[in-house]
Amino acid sequence: MTAKYAIILAAGQGTRMKSKLYKVLHPVCGRPMVDHVLTQIEANNMDEIVTIVGHGSEAVEQTLGDRTEYALQAEQLGTGHAVLQAEELLGAKDGITLIACGDTPLFTAQTFAELFEYHKQKGAVATVLTARTDNPFGYGRIIRNEIGIVNKIVEQKDATQEEAAVKEINTGVYVFDNKELFAALHKIKNDNAQGEYYLTDVMEVFQKEGKIVAAYKMDDFEESMGVNDRLALSKATKVMRRRINEEHMRNGVTLIDPESTYIDIDVKIGNDTVIEPGVQLKGKTVIGTDCKIGAHSEIIDSQIGNNVTVTSSYIEDAVMHDNTDIGPYSHLRPQAEIKSGAHIGNFVEVKKATVGENTKVGHLTYVGDATLGHDINVGCGTVFVNYDGVNKHHTNVGDYSFIGSGSNIVAPVNIADHAYVAAGSTITDDIDAHDMGIARGRQVNKKGYFDRYPVAQAAAEAEKNKAKNERK
């Protein structure tokens, strides 16, 4: 069986991005561009993959880890020079080698597989992946002879007027006989407009030696889109987003308005879930079946169970179990866990806390650094006071307890099962089972005090105006 290798070109600085972030690390739908390329190549069961790095090499290696080997291109002397940096790792090996660029995130594993197969069928020493476009500006042109055989590939800056009119372009993806590739790279020169060693010049070397150079024309030009600036990045992201959304819809997910729905590539969604407009699902979020994700919700790296309703809320690094609901306008922060049957209402924030089964946290409440048992009712306006100015402290609330509205639970404190907190209390001590904690000043009614405050005068004026209007 023929060995298969791959070289990913990822050494360019990408100055047109005008960014501190290395070009190939710019994300498209939740993954760096170069990660997309590597993932699709890996799907073809490669024997060895080498990534050519240059500027920002440490960041690329940190991102891709041990999924690939690396070779350094210290000077940027062109694509041919870049590939030559892999010679020490691959040069002496028999097999075929795929070359792709790290800034082309839209290529698919299937296209790479078809290119490999076409190369084998043609018995070629080199096969270039081509596409047709009505606007070929900026791409290298495929120059064929009168019987359709590839003679050479001409870069935009070196093309004659006749060559520039050709609409078949080089996508920057190739398959080569591995040993022949490295032998030819030592024969190319840099006498061109850029003063660089072009990988494409090896095609002329092969032609002069009478070796077969083939070209496989792909159907979808969109796949070949390279990203050199922010405009191209946005276009590639739009294409990828459409692919992702279509795949989810084919798998039984309802997207009310796909054009306004943003789903990262690693997100998983169960069937019969409905996603409303303006939703963003990011990172490695997993959503179960029969869920409803309401308009303008954002969910990041979170686990959402089955039959969950999220209404216009923000969830990050959190867990919602089956049959729970949240919102509108609530926030689950990291390490929040909402157990089965629990209800998180509107304007509630939960951080590093567990809310037990069937517990209700209805509205206007902050639950931080706490463990709430099951079947608890937390009244409106409750604050779990977890920070003393230096350290965070934890609160425990037992099963079947009741927290009255407007309470402050000052950690560290333990409230037992079947305990009661009176509304408006500031609780600083533990409460035992079946006890009620009440911590507020006793009510005193002052006779006639209403009339001593400005509100009395305003009320009198309002009553006078009301009476006047009623007489009219």
XYZ file of C-alpha atoms in Angstrom:
472
model
C 0.000 0.000 0.000
C 1.365 3.408 -0.988
C 2.415 5.560 1.967
C 0.681 8.937 2.201
C 2.263 12.066 3.610
C 1.125 15.663 3.906
C 2.818 19.034 4.202
C 0.837 22.005 5.502
C 2.273 25.414 4.629
C 1.787 27.636 7.654
C 4.872 29.837 7.809
C 3.558 33.075 6.293
C 3.164 36.052 8.619
C -0.062 37.279 7.031
C 0.593 41.027 7.173
C -2.648 41.796 5.330
C -4.620 40.548 8.348
C -3.156 43.512 10.288
C -3.288 41.412 13.433
C -1.156 40.429 16.407
C -2.542 36.908 15.952
C -0.665 34.663 13.541
C -2.724 34.379 10.345
C -3.446 30.643 10.291
C -4.642 30.820 13.914
C -7.534 33.133 13.139
C -10.681 31.169 13.966
C -13.409 30.118 11.551
C -16.505 28.856 13.364
C -14.659 27.949 16.530
C -11.430 26.445 15.195
C -8.195 28.037 13.919
C -7.949 27.851 10.130
C -4.920 25.570 10.226
C -6.783 23.195 12.557
C -9.562 22.873 9.959
C -6.969 21.958 7.314
C -5.213 19.443 9.545
C -8.497 17.820 10.607
C -9.593 17.217 7.020
C -6.182 15.844 6.063
C -6.130 13.519 9.084
C -9.405 11.978 7.906
C -7.489 10.421 4.978
C -5.435 8.105 7.222
C -2.073 9.743 6.627
C 1.205 8.078 7.521
C 2.946 11.336 8.426
C 2.055 15.034 8.453
C 4.555 17.892 8.595
C 3.548 21.513 9.208
C 5.925 24.215 7.984
C 6.059 27.006 10.555
C 7.797 30.347 10.651
C 6.572 33.506 12.315
C 4.571 32.548 15.400
C 5.773 28.936 15.308
C 5.347 28.390 19.044
C 1.696 29.436 18.920
C 0.989 27.083 16.004
C 2.731 24.167 17.730
C 0.821 24.852 20.934
C -2.450 24.831 18.984
C -1.854 21.659 16.954
C 0.204 19.746 19.515
C 1.534 16.317 18.562
C -0.982 15.751 15.761
C 1.754 16.801 13.325
C 5.520 17.145 13.049
C 7.057 20.572 12.421
C 9.744 22.078 10.228
C 10.915 25.676 10.533
C 11.165 28.072 7.596
C 13.328 30.759 9.173
C 13.384 32.957 6.031
C 10.313 33.523 3.880
C 11.747 32.685 0.447
C 8.623 31.281 -1.213
C 6.456 28.167 -1.251
C 9.107 25.985 -2.894
C 11.612 26.932 -0.220
C 8.959 26.254 2.452
C 8.307 22.700 1.251
C 12.047 22.044 1.059
C 12.235 22.517 4.835
C 10.451 19.156 5.221
C 13.163 17.317 3.286
C 14.966 16.140 6.398
C 11.753 14.472 7.642
C 10.303 13.174 4.372
C 12.818 13.481 1.549
C 14.104 9.889 1.526
C 10.720 8.182 1.826
C 8.735 6.385 -0.865
C 5.103 7.409 -1.250
C 2.914 10.324 -2.282
C 2.676 13.702 -0.609
C -0.266 16.089 -0.329
C 0.567 19.779 0.006
C -2.021 22.265 1.277
C -1.988 25.761 2.760
C -2.883 26.475 6.364
C -5.075 29.429 5.407
C -7.578 27.429 3.308
C -10.082 26.209 5.919
C -12.867 25.153 3.544
C -11.294 22.132 1.854
C -12.965 18.850 2.761
C -11.572 15.391 3.430
C -13.576 14.125 0.456
C -11.861 16.525 -1.951
C -8.444 15.441 -0.686
C -9.459 11.776 -1.083
C -10.636 12.381 -4.664
C -7.340 14.130 -5.463
C -5.324 11.188 -4.120
C -7.379 8.744 -6.190
C -7.120 10.809 -9.393
C -3.349 11.080 -8.944
C -3.024 7.300 -8.657
C -5.251 6.679 -11.681
C -3.226 9.011 -13.892
C 0.135 7.583 -12.845
C 1.336 11.168 -12.541
C 4.427 12.472 -10.842
C 2.427 15.535 -9.811
C -1.264 16.407 -9.739
C -2.554 19.900 -9.080
C -6.041 20.581 -7.753
C -7.709 23.201 -9.924
C -11.020 25.037 -10.086
C -12.759 27.354 -12.498
C -13.807 30.884 -11.591
C -15.058 33.852 -13.545
C -12.831 36.129 -11.472
C -9.388 34.493 -11.361
C -7.478 37.603 -10.283
C -4.823 36.837 -7.672
C -4.666 33.102 -8.389
C -2.036 31.188 -10.315
C -3.313 30.148 -13.753
C -3.254 26.593 -15.117
C -1.663 26.718 -18.569
C -2.463 23.641 -20.645
C -1.232 22.628 -24.089
C -3.435 21.975 -27.114
C -4.431 18.486 -25.891
C -5.168 19.604 -22.333
C -1.992 18.506 -20.562
C -0.662 20.912 -17.940
C 2.424 22.727 -19.203
C 2.953 25.080 -16.275
C 1.354 27.179 -13.569
C 1.840 30.934 -13.864
C 1.500 33.256 -10.872
C -0.626 36.396 -11.272
C 2.354 38.781 -11.206
C 4.238 36.814 -13.849
C 1.308 36.135 -16.206
C 1.094 37.564 -19.719
C -2.159 39.194 -20.802
C -3.186 35.968 -22.561
C -2.292 33.815 -19.546
C -4.116 36.155 -17.149
C -7.327 35.609 -19.157
C -7.338 31.890 -18.278
C -10.137 31.071 -15.825
C -8.802 27.746 -14.522
C -6.869 28.497 -11.357
C -4.457 26.752 -9.034
C -6.061 26.099 -5.647
C -2.671 25.665 -3.958
C -3.258 21.964 -3.258
C -1.110 19.274 -4.879
C -0.179 15.611 -4.715
C 3.383 14.617 -5.664
C 5.514 11.544 -5.849
C 7.452 12.268 -2.694
C 11.035 11.611 -3.831
C 10.457 13.280 -7.207
C 9.131 16.372 -5.425
C 12.260 16.939 -3.361
C 14.561 16.212 -6.303
C 12.739 18.838 -8.417
C 12.787 21.440 -5.653
C 16.576 21.576 -5.934
C 16.260 22.507 -9.624
C 13.930 25.524 -9.439
C 15.177 29.144 -9.497
C 13.901 32.443 -8.123
C 14.092 34.580 -11.283
C 10.533 35.931 -11.027
C 8.750 39.125 -9.985
C 8.833 38.175 -6.317
C 12.375 36.838 -6.223
C 11.009 33.694 -4.556
C 11.240 29.950 -5.104
C 7.778 28.970 -6.332
C 6.546 25.443 -5.678
C 4.618 25.673 -8.939
C 7.885 25.864 -10.915
C 8.492 22.151 -10.288
C 5.742 21.491 -12.851
C 7.950 22.885 -15.633
C 10.850 20.803 -14.329
C 8.711 17.664 -14.650
C 7.470 18.667 -18.110
C 10.998 19.132 -19.418
C 11.895 15.695 -18.035
C 8.925 14.161 -19.865
C 7.035 13.208 -16.722
C 3.264 13.277 -16.359
C 1.739 16.325 -14.658
C -2.015 15.958 -14.126
C -4.713 18.372 -13.017
C -7.907 17.472 -11.190
C -10.621 20.100 -11.562
C -12.885 20.251 -8.521
C -16.562 21.189 -8.833
C -16.835 23.622 -5.919
C -14.600 26.681 -6.306
C -15.838 27.903 -2.923
C -13.741 25.230 -1.168
C -10.537 26.731 -2.483
C -11.056 30.105 -0.823
C -7.837 31.287 0.788
C -7.843 33.789 3.636
C -5.401 36.673 3.407
C -7.365 39.492 5.046
C -10.402 40.155 7.231
C -12.760 40.366 4.259
C -11.808 36.882 3.109
C -12.017 35.653 6.708
C -15.622 36.826 6.936
C -16.489 35.176 3.609
C -14.917 31.869 4.648
C -16.746 32.020 7.975
C -20.051 32.574 6.187
C -19.491 29.545 3.953
C -18.478 27.358 6.889
C -21.440 28.540 8.945
C -23.838 27.653 6.145
C -22.335 24.148 5.897
C -22.620 23.619 9.640
C -26.223 24.825 9.790
C -27.272 22.685 6.835
C -25.738 19.611 8.445
C -27.667 20.193 11.683
C -30.921 20.696 9.785
C -30.337 17.469 7.850
C -29.882 15.757 11.222
C -33.275 16.883 12.510
C -32.588 20.250 14.155
C -34.933 23.140 13.380
C -33.225 26.469 12.712
C -35.909 29.140 12.413
C -33.558 31.534 10.608
C -30.270 29.883 9.573
C -28.870 33.171 8.277
C -28.877 34.646 11.775
C -27.811 31.506 13.656
C -24.134 31.046 14.565
C -22.994 27.510 15.442
C -19.348 26.505 15.897
C -18.090 23.379 14.179
C -17.645 21.285 17.353
C -21.172 21.916 18.694
C -23.463 18.889 18.900
C -27.279 19.184 18.877
C -29.921 16.479 19.277
C -32.881 16.078 16.946
C -36.182 17.896 17.429
C -34.396 20.796 19.094
C -35.537 24.235 17.916
C -33.056 27.095 17.587
C -34.563 30.577 17.312
C -32.980 33.544 15.464
C -29.878 35.280 16.778
C -28.614 32.296 18.791
C -24.858 31.716 19.156
C -23.621 28.241 20.098
C -19.875 28.168 20.664
C -16.966 25.930 21.585
C -17.717 22.321 22.488
C -21.316 22.880 23.544
C -23.572 19.817 23.547
C -27.369 20.218 23.403
C -29.773 17.324 23.795
C -33.050 16.471 22.075
C -36.384 18.321 22.253
C -34.812 21.547 23.509
C -35.820 25.097 22.710
C -33.040 27.675 22.542
C -34.705 31.067 22.522
C -33.780 34.078 20.442
C -30.447 35.794 21.115
C -29.231 33.229 23.643
C -25.487 32.542 23.761
C -24.149 29.188 24.983
C -20.408 28.526 25.289
C -18.683 25.218 26.159
C -21.749 23.994 28.059
C -23.760 20.794 28.439
C -27.509 21.113 27.883
C -29.668 18.030 28.548
C -32.919 16.911 26.928
C -36.147 18.924 26.992
C -34.426 22.096 28.192
C -35.723 25.605 27.506
C -33.269 28.499 27.321
C -34.946 31.879 26.904
C -32.702 34.776 25.869
C -29.941 33.880 28.308
C -26.136 33.580 28.480
C -24.567 30.270 29.518
C -20.830 29.626 29.761
C -19.004 26.479 30.919
C -22.115 25.295 32.754
C -24.426 22.273 32.893
C -28.213 22.150 32.595
C -29.697 18.696 33.172
C -32.895 17.299 31.615
C -36.220 19.130 31.990
C -34.760 22.412 33.228
C -35.393 25.942 32.055
C -33.791 29.360 32.328
C -34.572 32.979 31.539
C -35.253 35.340 30.114
C -32.112 37.422 30.691
C -30.299 35.111 33.077
C -26.650 34.125 33.272
C -25.014 30.816 34.123
C -21.340 31.406 34.805
C -18.586 28.747 34.922
C -19.204 25.706 37.141
C -22.920 26.337 37.464
C -24.913 23.092 37.478
C -28.687 23.043 37.230
C -30.119 19.650 38.198
C -33.137 17.959 36.596
C -36.449 19.761 36.924
C -34.935 22.956 38.356
C -36.183 26.386 37.292
C -33.970 29.440 36.830
C -36.166 32.444 36.141
C -35.480 35.921 34.809
C -32.522 38.091 35.827
C -30.830 35.319 37.822
C -27.062 34.793 37.953
C -25.554 31.473 39.046
C -21.803 31.038 39.495
C -19.849 28.004 40.769
C -23.022 26.647 42.335
C -25.265 23.584 42.147
C -29.022 24.041 42.054
C -30.716 20.773 43.055
C -33.574 18.879 41.453
C -36.913 20.703 41.275
C -35.489 23.753 43.045
C -36.875 27.110 41.900
C -34.830 30.298 41.690
C -37.444 32.564 40.199
C -36.073 36.035 39.646
C -33.639 38.826 40.486
C -31.288 36.566 42.433
C -27.554 35.886 42.684
C -26.399 32.382 43.640
C -22.622 32.218 43.968
C -20.414 29.533 45.577
C -23.349 27.546 46.904
C -24.885 24.088 46.973
C -28.676 24.085 46.936
C -30.502 20.817 47.602
C -33.678 19.647 45.928
C -37.201 21.099 46.134
C -36.116 24.473 47.503
C -37.851 27.767 46.784
C -35.579 30.808 46.584
C -37.552 34.034 46.813
C -37.171 37.115 44.625
C -34.187 39.358 45.250
C -32.121 36.886 47.260
C -28.343 37.333 47.305
C -25.871 34.643 48.289
C -23.151 36.884 49.694
C -19.993 34.907 48.931
C -17.146 37.448 49.016
C -15.611 39.102 52.069
C -13.299 41.356 50.082
C -10.424 38.860 50.084
C -11.792 35.311 49.887
C -14.844 33.490 48.495
C -16.945 31.385 50.901
C -19.508 28.618 50.382
C -23.156 28.246 51.406
C -25.128 25.009 51.753
C -28.924 24.946 51.679
C -30.744 21.716 52.542
C -33.635 19.985 50.800
C -37.203 21.355 51.038
C -36.009 24.650 52.531
C -37.609 28.020 51.830
C -35.644 31.240 51.308
C -37.874 34.286 51.674
C -37.675 37.209 49.262
C -35.081 39.903 49.737
C -32.795 37.764 51.891
C -29.013 37.987 52.122
C -27.290 34.681 52.849
C -23.806 35.620 54.096
C -21.309 32.780 53.582
C -19.996 30.625 55.075
C -23.292 29.356 56.388
C -25.265 26.086 56.463
C -29.046 25.990 56.216
C -30.394 22.524 57.056
C -33.163 20.504 55.374
C -36.699 21.769 56.007
C -35.473 25.160 57.230
C -37.117 28.539 56.660
C -35.554 31.963 56.085
C -37.913 34.840 56.743
C -38.214 37.432 53.988
C -35.849 40.368 54.272
C -33.397 38.571 56.570
C -29.620 38.815 56.556
C -28.485 35.355 57.608
C -24.989 35.027 59.080
C -25.446 31.938 61.283
C -26.446 28.332 60.605
C -30.137 27.345 60.712
C -31.140 23.896 61.991
C -33.788 21.616 60.479
C -37.405 22.759 60.954
C -36.226 26.133 62.352
C -36.893 29.588 60.942
C -34.090 32.121 60.700
C -35.163 35.736 60.988
C -32.641 38.538 61.058
C -34.198 41.979 60.646
C -35.260 44.924 62.801
C -38.679 44.638 64.479
C -41.359 46.729 62.764
C -42.467 49.912 64.568
C -45.379 52.030 63.290
C -45.061 55.778 63.972
C -48.425 57.536 64.209
C -48.946 60.371 61.723
C -45.413 60.194 60.286
C -46.723 60.032 56.710
C -47.857 63.633 56.937
C -44.375 64.828 57.917
C -42.749 63.847 54.598
C -42.859 65.497 51.130
C -44.781 62.532 49.779
C -47.805 63.722 51.763
C -47.829 67.067 49.952
C -47.501 65.338 46.573
C -50.381 63.017 47.460
C -52.574 65.970 48.480
C -51.902 67.708 45.160
C -52.734 64.532 43.241
C -56.009 64.080 45.147
C -56.984 67.727 44.478
C -56.290 67.331 40.720
C -58.223 64.097 40.593
C -61.246 65.666 42.254
C -61.100 68.646 39.890
C -61.019 66.350 36.825
C -63.951 64.337 38.127
C -66.100 67.515 38.479
C -65.538 68.520 34.835
